[in-house]
Short mmCIF file of C-alpha atoms in Angstrom, two decimals:
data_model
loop_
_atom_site.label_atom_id
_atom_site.label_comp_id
_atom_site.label_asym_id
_atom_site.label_seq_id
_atom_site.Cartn_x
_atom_site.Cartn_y
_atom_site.Cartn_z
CA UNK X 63 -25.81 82.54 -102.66
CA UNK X 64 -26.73 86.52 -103.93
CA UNK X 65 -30.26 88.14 -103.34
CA UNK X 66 -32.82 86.31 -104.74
CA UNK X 67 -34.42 88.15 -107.31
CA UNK X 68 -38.30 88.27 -107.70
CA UNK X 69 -38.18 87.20 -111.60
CA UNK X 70 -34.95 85.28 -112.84
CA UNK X 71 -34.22 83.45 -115.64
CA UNK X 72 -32.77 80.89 -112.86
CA UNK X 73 -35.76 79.07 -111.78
CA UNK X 74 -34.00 77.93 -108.08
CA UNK X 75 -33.52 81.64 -107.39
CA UNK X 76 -36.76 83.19 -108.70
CA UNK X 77 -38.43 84.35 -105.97
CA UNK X 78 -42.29 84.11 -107.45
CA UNK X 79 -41.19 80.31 -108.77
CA UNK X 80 -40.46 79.47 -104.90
CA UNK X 81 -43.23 81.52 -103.67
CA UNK X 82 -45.15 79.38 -106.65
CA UNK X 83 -44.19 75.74 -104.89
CA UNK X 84 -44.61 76.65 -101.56
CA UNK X 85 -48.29 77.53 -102.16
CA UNK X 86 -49.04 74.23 -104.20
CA UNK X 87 -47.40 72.34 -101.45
CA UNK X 88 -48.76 73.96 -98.30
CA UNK X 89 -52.55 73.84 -100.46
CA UNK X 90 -51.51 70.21 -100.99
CA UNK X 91 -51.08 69.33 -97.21
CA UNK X 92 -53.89 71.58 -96.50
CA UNK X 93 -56.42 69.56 -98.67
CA UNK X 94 -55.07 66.26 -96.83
CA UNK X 95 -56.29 67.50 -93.62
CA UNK X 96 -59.53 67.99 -95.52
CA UNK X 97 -59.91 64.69 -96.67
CA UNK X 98 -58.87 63.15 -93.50
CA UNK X 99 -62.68 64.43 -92.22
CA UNK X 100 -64.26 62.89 -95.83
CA UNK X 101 -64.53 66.43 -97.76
CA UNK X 102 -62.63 67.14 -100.29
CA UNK X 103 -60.20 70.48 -100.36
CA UNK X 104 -62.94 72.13 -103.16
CA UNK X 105 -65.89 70.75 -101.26
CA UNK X 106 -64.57 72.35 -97.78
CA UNK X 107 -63.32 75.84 -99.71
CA UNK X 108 -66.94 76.18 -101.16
CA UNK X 109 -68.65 75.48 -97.67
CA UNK X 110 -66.36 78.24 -95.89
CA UNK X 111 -67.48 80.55 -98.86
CA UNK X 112 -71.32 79.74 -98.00
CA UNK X 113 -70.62 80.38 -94.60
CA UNK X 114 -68.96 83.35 -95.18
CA UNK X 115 -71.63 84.50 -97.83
CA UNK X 116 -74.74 83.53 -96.79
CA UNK X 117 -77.36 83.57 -99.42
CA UNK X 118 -75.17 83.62 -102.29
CA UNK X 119 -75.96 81.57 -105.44
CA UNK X 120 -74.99 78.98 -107.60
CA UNK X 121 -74.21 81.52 -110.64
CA UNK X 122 -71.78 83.89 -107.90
CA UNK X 123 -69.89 80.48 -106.60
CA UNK X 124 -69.60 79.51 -110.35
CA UNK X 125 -68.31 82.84 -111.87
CA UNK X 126 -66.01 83.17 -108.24
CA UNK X 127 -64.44 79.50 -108.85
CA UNK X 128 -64.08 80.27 -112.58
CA UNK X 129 -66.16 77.03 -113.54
CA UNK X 130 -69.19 76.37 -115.18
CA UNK X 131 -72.46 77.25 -113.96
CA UNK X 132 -73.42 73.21 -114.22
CA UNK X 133 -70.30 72.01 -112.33
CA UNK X 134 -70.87 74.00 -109.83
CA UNK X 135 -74.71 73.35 -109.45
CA UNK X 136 -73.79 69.30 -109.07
CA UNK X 137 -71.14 70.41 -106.22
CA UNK X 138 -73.92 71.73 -104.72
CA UNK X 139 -76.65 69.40 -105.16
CA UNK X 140 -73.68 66.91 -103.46
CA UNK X 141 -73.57 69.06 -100.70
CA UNK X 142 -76.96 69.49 -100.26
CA UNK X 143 -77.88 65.95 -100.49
CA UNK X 144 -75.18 64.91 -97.75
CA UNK X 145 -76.94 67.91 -95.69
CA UNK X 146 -73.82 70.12 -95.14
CA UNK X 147 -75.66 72.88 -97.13
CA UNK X 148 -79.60 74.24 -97.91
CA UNK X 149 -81.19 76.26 -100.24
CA UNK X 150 -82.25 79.31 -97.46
CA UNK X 151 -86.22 79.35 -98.49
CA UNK X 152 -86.53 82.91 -98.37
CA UNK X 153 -88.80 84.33 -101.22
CA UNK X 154 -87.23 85.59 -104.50
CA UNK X 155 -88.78 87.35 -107.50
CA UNK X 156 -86.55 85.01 -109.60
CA UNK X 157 -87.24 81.91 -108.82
CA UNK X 158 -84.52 80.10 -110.99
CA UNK X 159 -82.04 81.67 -108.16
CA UNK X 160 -81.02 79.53 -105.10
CA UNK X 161 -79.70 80.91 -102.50
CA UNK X 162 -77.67 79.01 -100.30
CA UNK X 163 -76.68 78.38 -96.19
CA UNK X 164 -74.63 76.25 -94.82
CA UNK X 165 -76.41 73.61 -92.07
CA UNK X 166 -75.03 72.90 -88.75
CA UNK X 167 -73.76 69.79 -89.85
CA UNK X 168 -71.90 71.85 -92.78
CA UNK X 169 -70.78 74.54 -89.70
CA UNK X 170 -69.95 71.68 -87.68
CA UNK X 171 -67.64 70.02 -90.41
CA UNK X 172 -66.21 72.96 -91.48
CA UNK X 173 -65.25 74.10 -87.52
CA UNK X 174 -63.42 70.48 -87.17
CA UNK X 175 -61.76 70.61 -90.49
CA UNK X 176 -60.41 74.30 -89.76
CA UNK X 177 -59.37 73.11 -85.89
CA UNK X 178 -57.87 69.98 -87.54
CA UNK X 179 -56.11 72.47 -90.15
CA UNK X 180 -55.18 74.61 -87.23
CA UNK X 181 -53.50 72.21 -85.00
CA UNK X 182 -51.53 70.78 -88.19
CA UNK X 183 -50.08 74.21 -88.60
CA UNK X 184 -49.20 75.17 -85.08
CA UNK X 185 -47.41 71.85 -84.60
CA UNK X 186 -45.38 72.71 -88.04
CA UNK X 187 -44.52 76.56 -86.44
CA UNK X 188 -43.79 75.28 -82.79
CA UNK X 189 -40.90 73.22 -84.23
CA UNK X 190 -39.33 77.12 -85.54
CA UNK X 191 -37.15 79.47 -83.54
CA UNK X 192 -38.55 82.69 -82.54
CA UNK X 193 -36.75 84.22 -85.34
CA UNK X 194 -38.05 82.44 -87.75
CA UNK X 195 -42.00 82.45 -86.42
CA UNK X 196 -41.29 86.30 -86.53
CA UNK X 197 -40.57 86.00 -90.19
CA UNK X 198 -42.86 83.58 -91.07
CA UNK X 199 -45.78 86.61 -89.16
CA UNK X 200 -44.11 89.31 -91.48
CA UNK X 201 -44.05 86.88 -94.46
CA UNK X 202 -47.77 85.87 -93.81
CA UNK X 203 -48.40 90.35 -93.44
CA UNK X 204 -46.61 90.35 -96.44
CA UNK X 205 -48.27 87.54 -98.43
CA UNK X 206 -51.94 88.70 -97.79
CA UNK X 207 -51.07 92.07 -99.01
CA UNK X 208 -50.74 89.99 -102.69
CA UNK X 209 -54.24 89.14 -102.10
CA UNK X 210 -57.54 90.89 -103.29
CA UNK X 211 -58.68 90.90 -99.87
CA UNK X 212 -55.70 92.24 -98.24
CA UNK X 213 -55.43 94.64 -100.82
CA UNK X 214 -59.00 95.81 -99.88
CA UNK X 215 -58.34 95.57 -96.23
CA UNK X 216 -54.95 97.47 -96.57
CA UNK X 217 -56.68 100.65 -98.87
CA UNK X 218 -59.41 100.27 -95.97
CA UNK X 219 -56.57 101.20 -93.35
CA UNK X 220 -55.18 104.31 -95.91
CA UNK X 221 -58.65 105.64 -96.08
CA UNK X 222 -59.01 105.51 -92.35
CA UNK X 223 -55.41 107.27 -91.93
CA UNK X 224 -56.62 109.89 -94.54
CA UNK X 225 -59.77 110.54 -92.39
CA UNK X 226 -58.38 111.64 -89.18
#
């Protein structure tokens, strides 16, 4: 087998079609761990955003998840009414905006469905050689670089290397 290109015509050796399936199926078995704890993948994605976003609205979560503005105010209002989230009650000058936090039921889901995810994923990389767990750490370097965030976080580091 030759180098596997990035973008082939031959979909088995095209690098960004494998990269492509791997994703979908490692989402896939992430979601299942999800559901195991009665959330769905979406549900638990949009709680970790709340948590990680704290007063952030129904308008920001709808534009972020690329949905409407009304499917994303009845994932809330589903959340809300099992208790996992809250509207934070802090005053606003516009009050059509809620502002959301996540409960401690919501922080206590979302810490069992991450430890559950967690635990899934070590038992996977314990079964690889040493090798192998060192390429899957420079592959993992690697694929968060292809993210916004890691694209923000490795510009951060440049800036920082420019300054001193």
């Amino acid at each position: 087998m030759g180098q596997v290109g990035v973008y082939t015509t031959d979909r088995e050796e095209d690098l960004a079609h494998r990269l492509q399936r791997l994703v979908f199926r490692l989402n896939r078995e992430l979601r299942l761990q999800s559901a195991a704890s009665g959330t769905s993948g979406a549900d638990t994605m949009l709680l970790a955003e709340i948590r990680r976003r704290p007063g952030i609205g129904v308008s920001e979560l709808a534009d972020q998840d690329n949905v409407a503005r009304s499917v994303m105010s009845e994932r809330v209002k589903r959340l809300e009414a099992a208790g996992l989230i809250a509207r934070d009650g802090l005053f606003r000058e516009d009050k059509r905006r809620v502002s959301l936090a996540i409960t401690v039921a919501g922080h206590a889901i979302l810490n069992a469905i991450t430890e559950q995810r967690r635990l899934w994923m070590a038992d996977r990389l314990a079964r690889l050689s040493p090798e192998e767990c060192e390429a899957v750490n420079l592959a993992v370097d690697s694929l968060d670089a292809l993210t916004d965030r890691g694209r923000r976080r490795t510009d951060q580091n440049q800036k920082l290397r420019e300054e001193t």
